PDB file of C-alpha atoms in Angstrom:
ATOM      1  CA  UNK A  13     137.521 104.842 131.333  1.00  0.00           C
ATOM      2  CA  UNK A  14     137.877 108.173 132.054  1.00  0.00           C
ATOM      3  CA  UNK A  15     142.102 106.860 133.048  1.00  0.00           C
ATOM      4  CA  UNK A  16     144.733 108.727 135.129  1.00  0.00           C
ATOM      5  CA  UNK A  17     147.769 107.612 137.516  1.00  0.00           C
ATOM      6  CA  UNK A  18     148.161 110.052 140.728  1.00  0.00           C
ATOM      7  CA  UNK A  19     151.481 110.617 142.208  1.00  0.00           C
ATOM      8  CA  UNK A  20     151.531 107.234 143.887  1.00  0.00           C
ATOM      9  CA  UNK A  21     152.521 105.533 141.443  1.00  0.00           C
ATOM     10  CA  UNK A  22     156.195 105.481 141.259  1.00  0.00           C
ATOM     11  CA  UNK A  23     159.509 102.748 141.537  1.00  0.00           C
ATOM     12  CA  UNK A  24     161.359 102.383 144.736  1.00  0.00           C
ATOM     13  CA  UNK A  25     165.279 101.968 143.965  1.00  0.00           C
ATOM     14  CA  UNK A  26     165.370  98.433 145.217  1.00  0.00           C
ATOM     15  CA  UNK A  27     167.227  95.073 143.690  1.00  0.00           C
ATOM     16  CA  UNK A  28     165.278  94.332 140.671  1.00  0.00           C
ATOM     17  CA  UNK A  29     163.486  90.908 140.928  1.00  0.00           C
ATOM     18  CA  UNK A  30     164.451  88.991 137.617  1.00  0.00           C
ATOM     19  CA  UNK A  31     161.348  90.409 136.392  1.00  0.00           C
ATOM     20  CA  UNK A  32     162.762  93.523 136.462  1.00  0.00           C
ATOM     21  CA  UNK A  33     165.693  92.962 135.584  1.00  0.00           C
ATOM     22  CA  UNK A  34     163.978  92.400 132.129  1.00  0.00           C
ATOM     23  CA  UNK A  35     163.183  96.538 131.906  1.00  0.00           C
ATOM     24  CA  UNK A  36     164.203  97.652 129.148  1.00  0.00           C
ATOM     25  CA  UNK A  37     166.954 101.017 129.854  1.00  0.00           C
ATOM     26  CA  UNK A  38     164.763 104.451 128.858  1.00  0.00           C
ATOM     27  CA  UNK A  39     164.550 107.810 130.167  1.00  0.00           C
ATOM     28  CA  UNK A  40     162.372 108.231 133.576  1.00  0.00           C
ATOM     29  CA  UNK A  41     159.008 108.324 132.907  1.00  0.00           C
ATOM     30  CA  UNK A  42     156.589 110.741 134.549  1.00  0.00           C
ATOM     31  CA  UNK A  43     153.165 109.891 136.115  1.00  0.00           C
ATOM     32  CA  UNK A  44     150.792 109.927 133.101  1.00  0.00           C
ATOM     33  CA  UNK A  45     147.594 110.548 132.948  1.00  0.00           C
ATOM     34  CA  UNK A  46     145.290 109.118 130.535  1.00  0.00           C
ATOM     35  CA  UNK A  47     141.730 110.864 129.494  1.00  0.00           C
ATOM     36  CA  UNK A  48     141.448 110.327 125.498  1.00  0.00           C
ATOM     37  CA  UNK A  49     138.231 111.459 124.310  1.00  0.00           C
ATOM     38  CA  UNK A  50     137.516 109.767 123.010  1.00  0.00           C
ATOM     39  CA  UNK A  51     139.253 107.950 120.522  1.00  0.00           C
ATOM     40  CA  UNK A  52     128.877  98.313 114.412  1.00  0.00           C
ATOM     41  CA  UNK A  53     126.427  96.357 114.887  1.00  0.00           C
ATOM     42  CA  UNK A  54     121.888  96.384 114.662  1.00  0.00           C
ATOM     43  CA  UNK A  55     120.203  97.676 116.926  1.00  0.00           C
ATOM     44  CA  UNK A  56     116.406  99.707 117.479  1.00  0.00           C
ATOM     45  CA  UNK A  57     118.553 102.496 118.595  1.00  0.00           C
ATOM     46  CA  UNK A  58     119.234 104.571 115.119  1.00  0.00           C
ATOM     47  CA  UNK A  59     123.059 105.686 115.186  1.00  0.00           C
ATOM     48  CA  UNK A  60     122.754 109.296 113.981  1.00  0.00           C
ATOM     49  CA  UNK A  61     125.680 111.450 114.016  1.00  0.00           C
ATOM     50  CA  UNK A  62     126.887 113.830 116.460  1.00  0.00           C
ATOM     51  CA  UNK A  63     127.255 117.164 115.714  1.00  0.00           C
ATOM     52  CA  UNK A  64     128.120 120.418 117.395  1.00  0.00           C
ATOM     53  CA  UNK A  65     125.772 121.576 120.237  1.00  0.00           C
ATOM     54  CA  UNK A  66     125.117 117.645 120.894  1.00  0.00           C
ATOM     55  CA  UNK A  67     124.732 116.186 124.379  1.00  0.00           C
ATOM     56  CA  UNK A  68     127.512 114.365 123.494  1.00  0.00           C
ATOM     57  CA  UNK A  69     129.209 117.240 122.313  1.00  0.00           C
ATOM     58  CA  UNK A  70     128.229 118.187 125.857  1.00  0.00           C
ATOM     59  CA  UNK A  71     129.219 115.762 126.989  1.00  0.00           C
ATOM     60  CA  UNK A  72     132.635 115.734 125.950  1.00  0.00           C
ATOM     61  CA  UNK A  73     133.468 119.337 126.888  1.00  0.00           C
ATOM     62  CA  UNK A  74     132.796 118.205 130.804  1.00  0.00           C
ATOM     63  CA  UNK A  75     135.593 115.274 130.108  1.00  0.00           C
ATOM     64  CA  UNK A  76     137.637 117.974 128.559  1.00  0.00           C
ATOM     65  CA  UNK A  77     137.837 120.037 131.197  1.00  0.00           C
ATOM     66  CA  UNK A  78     139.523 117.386 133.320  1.00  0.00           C
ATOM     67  CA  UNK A  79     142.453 117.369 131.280  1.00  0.00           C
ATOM     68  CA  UNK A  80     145.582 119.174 131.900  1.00  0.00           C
ATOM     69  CA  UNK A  81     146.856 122.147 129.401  1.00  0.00           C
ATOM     70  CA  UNK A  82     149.696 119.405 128.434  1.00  0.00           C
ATOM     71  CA  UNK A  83     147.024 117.054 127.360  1.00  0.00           C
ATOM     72  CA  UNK A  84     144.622 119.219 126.242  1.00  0.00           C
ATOM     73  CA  UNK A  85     145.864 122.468 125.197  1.00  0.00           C
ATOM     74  CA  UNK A  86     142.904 124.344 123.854  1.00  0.00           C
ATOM     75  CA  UNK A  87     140.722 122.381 126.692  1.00  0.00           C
ATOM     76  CA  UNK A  88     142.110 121.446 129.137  1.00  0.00           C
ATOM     77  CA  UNK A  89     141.558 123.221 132.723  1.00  0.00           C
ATOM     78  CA  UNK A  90     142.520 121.088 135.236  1.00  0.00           C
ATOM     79  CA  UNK A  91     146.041 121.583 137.443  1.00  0.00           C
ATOM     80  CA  UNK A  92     148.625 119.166 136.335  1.00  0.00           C
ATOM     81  CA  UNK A  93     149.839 116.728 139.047  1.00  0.00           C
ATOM     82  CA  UNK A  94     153.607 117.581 140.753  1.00  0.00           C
ATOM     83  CA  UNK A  95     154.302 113.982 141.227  1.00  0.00           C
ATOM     84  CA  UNK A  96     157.742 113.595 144.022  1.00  0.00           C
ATOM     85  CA  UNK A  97     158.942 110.338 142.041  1.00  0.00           C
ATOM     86  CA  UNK A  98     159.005 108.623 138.835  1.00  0.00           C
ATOM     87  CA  UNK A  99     156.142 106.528 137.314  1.00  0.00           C
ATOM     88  CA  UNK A 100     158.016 102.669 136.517  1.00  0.00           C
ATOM     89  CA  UNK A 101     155.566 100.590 135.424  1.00  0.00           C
ATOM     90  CA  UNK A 102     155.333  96.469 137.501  1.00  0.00           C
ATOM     91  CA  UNK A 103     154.423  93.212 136.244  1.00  0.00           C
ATOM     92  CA  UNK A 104     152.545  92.173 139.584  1.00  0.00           C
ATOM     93  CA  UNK A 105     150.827  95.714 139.398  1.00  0.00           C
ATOM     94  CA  UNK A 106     150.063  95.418 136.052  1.00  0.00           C
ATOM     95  CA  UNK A 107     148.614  92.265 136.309  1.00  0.00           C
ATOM     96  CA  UNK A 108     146.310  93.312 139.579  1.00  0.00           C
ATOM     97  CA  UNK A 109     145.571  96.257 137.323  1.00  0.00           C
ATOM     98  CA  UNK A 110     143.988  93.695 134.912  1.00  0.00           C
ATOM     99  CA  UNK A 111     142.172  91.261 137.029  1.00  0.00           C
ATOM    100  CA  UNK A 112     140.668  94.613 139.062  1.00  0.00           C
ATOM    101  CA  UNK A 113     139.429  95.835 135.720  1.00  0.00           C
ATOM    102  CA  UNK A 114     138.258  92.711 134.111  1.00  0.00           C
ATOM    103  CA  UNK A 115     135.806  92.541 137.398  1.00  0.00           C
ATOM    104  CA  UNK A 116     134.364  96.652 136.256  1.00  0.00           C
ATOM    105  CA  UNK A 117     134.058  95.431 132.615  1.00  0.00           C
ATOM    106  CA  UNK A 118     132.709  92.333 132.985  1.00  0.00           C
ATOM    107  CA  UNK A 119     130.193  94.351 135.495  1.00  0.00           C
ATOM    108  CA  UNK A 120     129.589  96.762 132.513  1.00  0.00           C
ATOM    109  CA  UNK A 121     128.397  93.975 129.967  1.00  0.00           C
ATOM    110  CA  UNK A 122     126.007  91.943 132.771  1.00  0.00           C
ATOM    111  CA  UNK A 123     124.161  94.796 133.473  1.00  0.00           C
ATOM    112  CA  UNK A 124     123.913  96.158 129.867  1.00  0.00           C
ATOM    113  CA  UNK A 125     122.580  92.910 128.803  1.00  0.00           C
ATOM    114  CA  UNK A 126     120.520  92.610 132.361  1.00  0.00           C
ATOM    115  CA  UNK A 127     118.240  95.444 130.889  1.00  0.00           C
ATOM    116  CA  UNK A 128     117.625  97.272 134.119  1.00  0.00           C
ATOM    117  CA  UNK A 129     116.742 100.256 131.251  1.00  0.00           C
ATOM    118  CA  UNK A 130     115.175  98.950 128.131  1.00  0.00           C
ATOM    119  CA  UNK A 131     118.281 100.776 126.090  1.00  0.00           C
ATOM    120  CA  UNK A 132     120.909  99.321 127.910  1.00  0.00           C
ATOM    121  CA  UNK A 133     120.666  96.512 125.798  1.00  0.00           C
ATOM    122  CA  UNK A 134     121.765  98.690 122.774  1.00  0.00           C
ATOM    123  CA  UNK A 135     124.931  99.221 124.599  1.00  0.00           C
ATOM    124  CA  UNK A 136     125.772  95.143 125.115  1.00  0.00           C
ATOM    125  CA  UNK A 137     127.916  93.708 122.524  1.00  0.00           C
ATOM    126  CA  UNK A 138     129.196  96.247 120.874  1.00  0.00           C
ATOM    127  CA  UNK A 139     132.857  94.925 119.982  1.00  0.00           C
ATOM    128  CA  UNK A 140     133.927  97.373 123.029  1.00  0.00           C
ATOM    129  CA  UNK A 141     133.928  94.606 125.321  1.00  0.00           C
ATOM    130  CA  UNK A 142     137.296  93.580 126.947  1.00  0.00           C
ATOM    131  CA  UNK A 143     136.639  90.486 129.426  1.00  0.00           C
ATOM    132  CA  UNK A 144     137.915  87.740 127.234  1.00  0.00           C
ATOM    133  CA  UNK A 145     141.052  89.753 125.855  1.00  0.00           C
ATOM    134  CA  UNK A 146     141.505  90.254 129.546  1.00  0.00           C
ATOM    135  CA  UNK A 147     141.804  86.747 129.945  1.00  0.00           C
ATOM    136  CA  UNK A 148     143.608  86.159 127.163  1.00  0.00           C
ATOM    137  CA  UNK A 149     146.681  88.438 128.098  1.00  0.00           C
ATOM    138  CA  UNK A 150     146.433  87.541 132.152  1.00  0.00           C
ATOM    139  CA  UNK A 151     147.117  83.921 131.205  1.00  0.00           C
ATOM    140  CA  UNK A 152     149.939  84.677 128.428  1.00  0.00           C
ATOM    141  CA  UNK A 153     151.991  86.628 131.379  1.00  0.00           C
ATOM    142  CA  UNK A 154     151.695  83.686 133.697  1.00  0.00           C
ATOM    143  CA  UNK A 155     152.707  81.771 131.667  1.00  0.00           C
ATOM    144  CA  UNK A 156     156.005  83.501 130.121  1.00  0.00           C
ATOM    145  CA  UNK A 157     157.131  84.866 133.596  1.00  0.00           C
ATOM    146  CA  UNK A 158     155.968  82.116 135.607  1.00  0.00           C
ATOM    147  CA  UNK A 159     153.670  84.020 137.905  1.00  0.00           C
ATOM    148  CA  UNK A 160     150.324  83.411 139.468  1.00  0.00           C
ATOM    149  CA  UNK A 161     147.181  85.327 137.856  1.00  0.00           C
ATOM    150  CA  UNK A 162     146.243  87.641 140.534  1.00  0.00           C
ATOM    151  CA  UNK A 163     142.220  87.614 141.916  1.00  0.00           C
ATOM    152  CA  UNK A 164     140.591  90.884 142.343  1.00  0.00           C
ATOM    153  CA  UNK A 165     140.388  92.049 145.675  1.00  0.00           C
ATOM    154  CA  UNK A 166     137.050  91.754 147.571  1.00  0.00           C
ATOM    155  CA  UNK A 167     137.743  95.482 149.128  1.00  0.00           C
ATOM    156  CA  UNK A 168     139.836  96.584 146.160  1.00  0.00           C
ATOM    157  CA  UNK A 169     139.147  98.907 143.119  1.00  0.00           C
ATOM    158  CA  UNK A 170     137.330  96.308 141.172  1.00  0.00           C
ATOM    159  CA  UNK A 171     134.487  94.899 143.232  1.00  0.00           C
ATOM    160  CA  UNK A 172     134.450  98.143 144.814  1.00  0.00           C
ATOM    161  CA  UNK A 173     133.694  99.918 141.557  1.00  0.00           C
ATOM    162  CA  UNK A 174     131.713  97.376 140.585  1.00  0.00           C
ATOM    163  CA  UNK A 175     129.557  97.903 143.635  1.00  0.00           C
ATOM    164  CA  UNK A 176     128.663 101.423 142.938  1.00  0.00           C
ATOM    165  CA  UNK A 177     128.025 100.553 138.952  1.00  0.00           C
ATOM    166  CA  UNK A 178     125.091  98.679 139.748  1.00  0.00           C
ATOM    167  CA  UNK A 179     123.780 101.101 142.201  1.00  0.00           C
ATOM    168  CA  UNK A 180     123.557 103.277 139.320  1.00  0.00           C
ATOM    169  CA  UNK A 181     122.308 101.141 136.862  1.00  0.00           C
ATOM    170  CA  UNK A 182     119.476 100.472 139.027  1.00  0.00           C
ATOM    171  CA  UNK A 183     118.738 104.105 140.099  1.00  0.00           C
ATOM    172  CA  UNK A 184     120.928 106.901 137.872  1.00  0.00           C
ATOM    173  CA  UNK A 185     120.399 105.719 134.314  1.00  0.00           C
ATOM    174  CA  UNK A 186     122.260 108.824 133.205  1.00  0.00           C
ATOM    175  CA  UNK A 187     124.935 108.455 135.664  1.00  0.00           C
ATOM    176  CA  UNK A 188     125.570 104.900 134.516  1.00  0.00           C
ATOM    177  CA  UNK A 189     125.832 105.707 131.045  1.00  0.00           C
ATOM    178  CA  UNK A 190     128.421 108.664 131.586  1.00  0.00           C
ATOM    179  CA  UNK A 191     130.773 105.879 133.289  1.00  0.00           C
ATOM    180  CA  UNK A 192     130.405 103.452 130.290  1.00  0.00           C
ATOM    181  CA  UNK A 193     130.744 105.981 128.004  1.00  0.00           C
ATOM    182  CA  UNK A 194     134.287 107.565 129.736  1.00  0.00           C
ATOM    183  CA  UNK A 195     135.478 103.871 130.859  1.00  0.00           C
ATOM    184  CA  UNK A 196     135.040 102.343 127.572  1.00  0.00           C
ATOM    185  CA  UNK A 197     135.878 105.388 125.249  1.00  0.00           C
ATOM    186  CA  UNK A 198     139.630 106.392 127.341  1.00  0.00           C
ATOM    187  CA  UNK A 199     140.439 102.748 126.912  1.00  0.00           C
ATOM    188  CA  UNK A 200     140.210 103.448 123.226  1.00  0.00           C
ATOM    189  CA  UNK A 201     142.622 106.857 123.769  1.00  0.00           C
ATOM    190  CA  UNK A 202     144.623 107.588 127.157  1.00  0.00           C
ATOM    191  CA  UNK A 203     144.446 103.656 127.606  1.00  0.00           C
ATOM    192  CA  UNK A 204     146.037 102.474 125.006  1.00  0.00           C
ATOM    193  CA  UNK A 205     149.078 105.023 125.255  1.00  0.00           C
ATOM    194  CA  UNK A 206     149.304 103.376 128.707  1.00  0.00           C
ATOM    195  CA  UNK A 207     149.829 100.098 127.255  1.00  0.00           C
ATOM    196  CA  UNK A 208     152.181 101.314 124.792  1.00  0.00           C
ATOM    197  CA  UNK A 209     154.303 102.320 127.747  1.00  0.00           C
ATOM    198  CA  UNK A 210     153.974  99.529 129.815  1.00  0.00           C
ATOM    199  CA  UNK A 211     154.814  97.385 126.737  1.00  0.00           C
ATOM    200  CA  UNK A 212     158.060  99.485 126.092  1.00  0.00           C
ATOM    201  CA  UNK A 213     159.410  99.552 129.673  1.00  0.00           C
ATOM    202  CA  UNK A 214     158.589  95.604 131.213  1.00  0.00           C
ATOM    203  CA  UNK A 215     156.859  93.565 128.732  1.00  0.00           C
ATOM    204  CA  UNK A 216     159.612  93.653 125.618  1.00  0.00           C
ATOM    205  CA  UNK A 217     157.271  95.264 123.290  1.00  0.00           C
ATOM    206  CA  UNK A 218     154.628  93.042 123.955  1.00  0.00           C
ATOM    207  CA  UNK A 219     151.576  94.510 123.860  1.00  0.00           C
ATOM    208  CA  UNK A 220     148.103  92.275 124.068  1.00  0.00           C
ATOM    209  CA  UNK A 221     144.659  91.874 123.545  1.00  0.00           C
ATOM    210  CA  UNK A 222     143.886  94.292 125.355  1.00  0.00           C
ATOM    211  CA  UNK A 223     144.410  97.030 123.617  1.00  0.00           C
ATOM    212  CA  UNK A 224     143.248  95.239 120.437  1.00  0.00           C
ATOM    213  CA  UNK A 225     139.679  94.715 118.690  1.00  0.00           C
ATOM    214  CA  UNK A 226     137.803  92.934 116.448  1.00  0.00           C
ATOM    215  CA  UNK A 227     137.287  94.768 113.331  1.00  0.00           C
ATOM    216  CA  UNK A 228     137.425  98.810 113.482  1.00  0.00           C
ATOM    217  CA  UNK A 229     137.133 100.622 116.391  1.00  0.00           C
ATOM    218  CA  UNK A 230     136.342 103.819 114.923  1.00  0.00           C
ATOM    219  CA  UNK A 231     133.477 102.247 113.900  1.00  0.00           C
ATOM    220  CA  UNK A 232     132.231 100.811 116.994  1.00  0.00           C
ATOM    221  CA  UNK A 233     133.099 104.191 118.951  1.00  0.00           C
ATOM    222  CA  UNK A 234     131.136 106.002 116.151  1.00  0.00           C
ATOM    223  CA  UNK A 235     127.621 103.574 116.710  1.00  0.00           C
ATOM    224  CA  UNK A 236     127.908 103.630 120.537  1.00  0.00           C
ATOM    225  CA  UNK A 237     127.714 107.765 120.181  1.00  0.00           C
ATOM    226  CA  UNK A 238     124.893 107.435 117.651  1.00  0.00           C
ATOM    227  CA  UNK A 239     122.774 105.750 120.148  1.00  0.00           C
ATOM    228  CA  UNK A 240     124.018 107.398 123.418  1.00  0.00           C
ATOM    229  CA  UNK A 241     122.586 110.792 121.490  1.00  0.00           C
ATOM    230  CA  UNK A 242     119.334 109.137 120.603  1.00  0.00           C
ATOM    231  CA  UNK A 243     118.805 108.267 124.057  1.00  0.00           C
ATOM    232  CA  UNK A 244     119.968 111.342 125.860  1.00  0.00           C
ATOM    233  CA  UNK A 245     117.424 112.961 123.602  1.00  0.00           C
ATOM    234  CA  UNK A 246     114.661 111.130 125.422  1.00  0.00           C
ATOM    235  CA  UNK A 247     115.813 112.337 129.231  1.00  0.00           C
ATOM    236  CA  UNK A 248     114.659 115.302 130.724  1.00  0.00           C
ATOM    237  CA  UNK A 249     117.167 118.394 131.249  1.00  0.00           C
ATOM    238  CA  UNK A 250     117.484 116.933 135.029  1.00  0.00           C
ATOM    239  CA  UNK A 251     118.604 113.725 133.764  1.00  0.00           C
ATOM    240  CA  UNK A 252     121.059 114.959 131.502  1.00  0.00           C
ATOM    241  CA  UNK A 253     122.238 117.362 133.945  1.00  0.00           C
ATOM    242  CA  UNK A 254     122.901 114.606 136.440  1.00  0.00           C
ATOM    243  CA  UNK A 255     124.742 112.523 133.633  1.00  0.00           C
ATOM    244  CA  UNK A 256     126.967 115.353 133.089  1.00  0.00           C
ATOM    245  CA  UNK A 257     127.853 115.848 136.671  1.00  0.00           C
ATOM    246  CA  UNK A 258     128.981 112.426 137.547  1.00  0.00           C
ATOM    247  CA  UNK A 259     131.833 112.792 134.662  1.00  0.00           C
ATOM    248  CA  UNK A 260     134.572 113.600 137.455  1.00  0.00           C
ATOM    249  CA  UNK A 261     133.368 110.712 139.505  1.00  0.00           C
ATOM    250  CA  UNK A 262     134.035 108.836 136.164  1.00  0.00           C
ATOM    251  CA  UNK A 263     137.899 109.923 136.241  1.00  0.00           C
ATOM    252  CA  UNK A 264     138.257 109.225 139.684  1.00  0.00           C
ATOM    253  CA  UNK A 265     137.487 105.413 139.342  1.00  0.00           C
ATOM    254  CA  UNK A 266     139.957 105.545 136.394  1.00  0.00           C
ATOM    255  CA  UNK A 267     142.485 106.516 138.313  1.00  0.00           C
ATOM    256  CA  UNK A 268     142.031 104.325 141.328  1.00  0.00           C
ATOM    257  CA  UNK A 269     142.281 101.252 139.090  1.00  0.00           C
ATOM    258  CA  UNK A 270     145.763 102.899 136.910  1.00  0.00           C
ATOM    259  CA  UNK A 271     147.386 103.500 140.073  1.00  0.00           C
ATOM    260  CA  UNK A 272     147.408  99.271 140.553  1.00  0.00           C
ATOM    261  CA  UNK A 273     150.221  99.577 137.420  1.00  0.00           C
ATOM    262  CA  UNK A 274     152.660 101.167 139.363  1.00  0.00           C
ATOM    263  CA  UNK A 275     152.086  99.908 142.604  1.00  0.00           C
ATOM    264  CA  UNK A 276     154.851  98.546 144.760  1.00  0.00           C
TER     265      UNK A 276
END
């Protein structure tokens, strides 16, 4: 996901709950904003490599251009947020965080697998997925801290996401793919610097499934740009254009569902 936290997100110097009370004492962090880009299995798609003057090369340098200069020094271009508060990290938002994204991935994988595009298919299963160690980690912090798992919102970030996904996948191949491709690749990066932090300043070093996969994720990152090339190479320049384009719309979804971490 292409990932970043706006200004929102920051504490409010309140009691701590006995939740928070659990925070471990660090320096005040700043909002951070997460872009990595971007950090095997058969398939009728061949996984070639990608090499300079790629469309995923391309591809890339739109992402890059997002960043800041902190986070991308040679790339980045974009102006670096002057956030009024501190970002502190919350269990509850955390958690909402978690159940609003399991509802985007699990959206991801149904309509990979659906087929709506013939090579969507070669983008379903590829070790990427994240629903289950969603799951996994949701019900582990219920269960140590005694709290409800939170349901996604019907009008939040989630469904809402979720919502325009399948619009795409039905009528913007291209589009589509450059928000699987961002989502599932800044997880990899910018994500899982996220979860290092939220491990360090609520969770007691904990850190999750989520942030952990099955075998070697170089790997899997590696065959999902292999056949994202290959079929890029079969779209017109129009459809490739458009694919590029919707890369800010990409870190904009991102950063609706990060702000949920911090949220009061």
């Amino acid at each position: 996901m292409a990932l970043s936290i706006g200004s929102q997100g920051g504490a409010r110097h309140a009691r701590r709950t006995p939740v928070q009370s659990r925070v471990k004492p660090c320096r005040k962090l700043h909002p951070i904003t997460a872009h990595g880009h971007h950090g095997g299995s058969g398939s009728s798609v061949h996984a070639k490599p990608v090499a300079d003057g790629s469309f995923l090369g391309e591809l890339r340098q739109y992402a890059m251009r997002l960043h800041t200069r902190e986070q991308a020094p040679r790339e980045g271009k974009a102006a670096a947020p002057k956030p009024d508060k501190p970002w502190e990290p919350k269990l509850a938002g955390y958690m909402q965080f978690m159940a609003e994204s399991k509802v985007v991935y699990d959206t991801f994988e149904e309509l990979l697998a659906a087929g709506a595009q013939p090579y969507y298919k070669e983008f379903a299963a590829t070790g990427l997925q994240r629903g289950a160690a969603i799951d996994h980690d949701l019900a582990y912090l219920s269960e140590k801290y005694g709290v409800p798992i939170p349901e996604a919102k019907p009008d939040g970030p989630g469904h809402t996401y979720a919502s325009e996904l399948r619009e795409l996948a039905a009528n913007k191949p291209g589009p589509f793919l450059c928000h699987f491709y961002n989502h599932y690749f800044a997880h990899t990066a910018g994500g899982r610097m996220i979860g290092k932090q939220v491990s360090q300043r609520i969770l007691d070093g904990w850190t999750g499934n989520f942030y952990k996969w099955d075998g070697n994720v170089k790997d899997m990152l590696d065959d999902v740009r292999g056949k994202l090339e290959s079929v890029a190479q079969t779209w017109s320049d129009e459809e490739k254009h458009a694919c590029l384009e919707e890369t800010a719309a990409t870190f904009s979804w991102g950063g609706k569902l990060l702000r949920l971490v911090a949220a009061d």
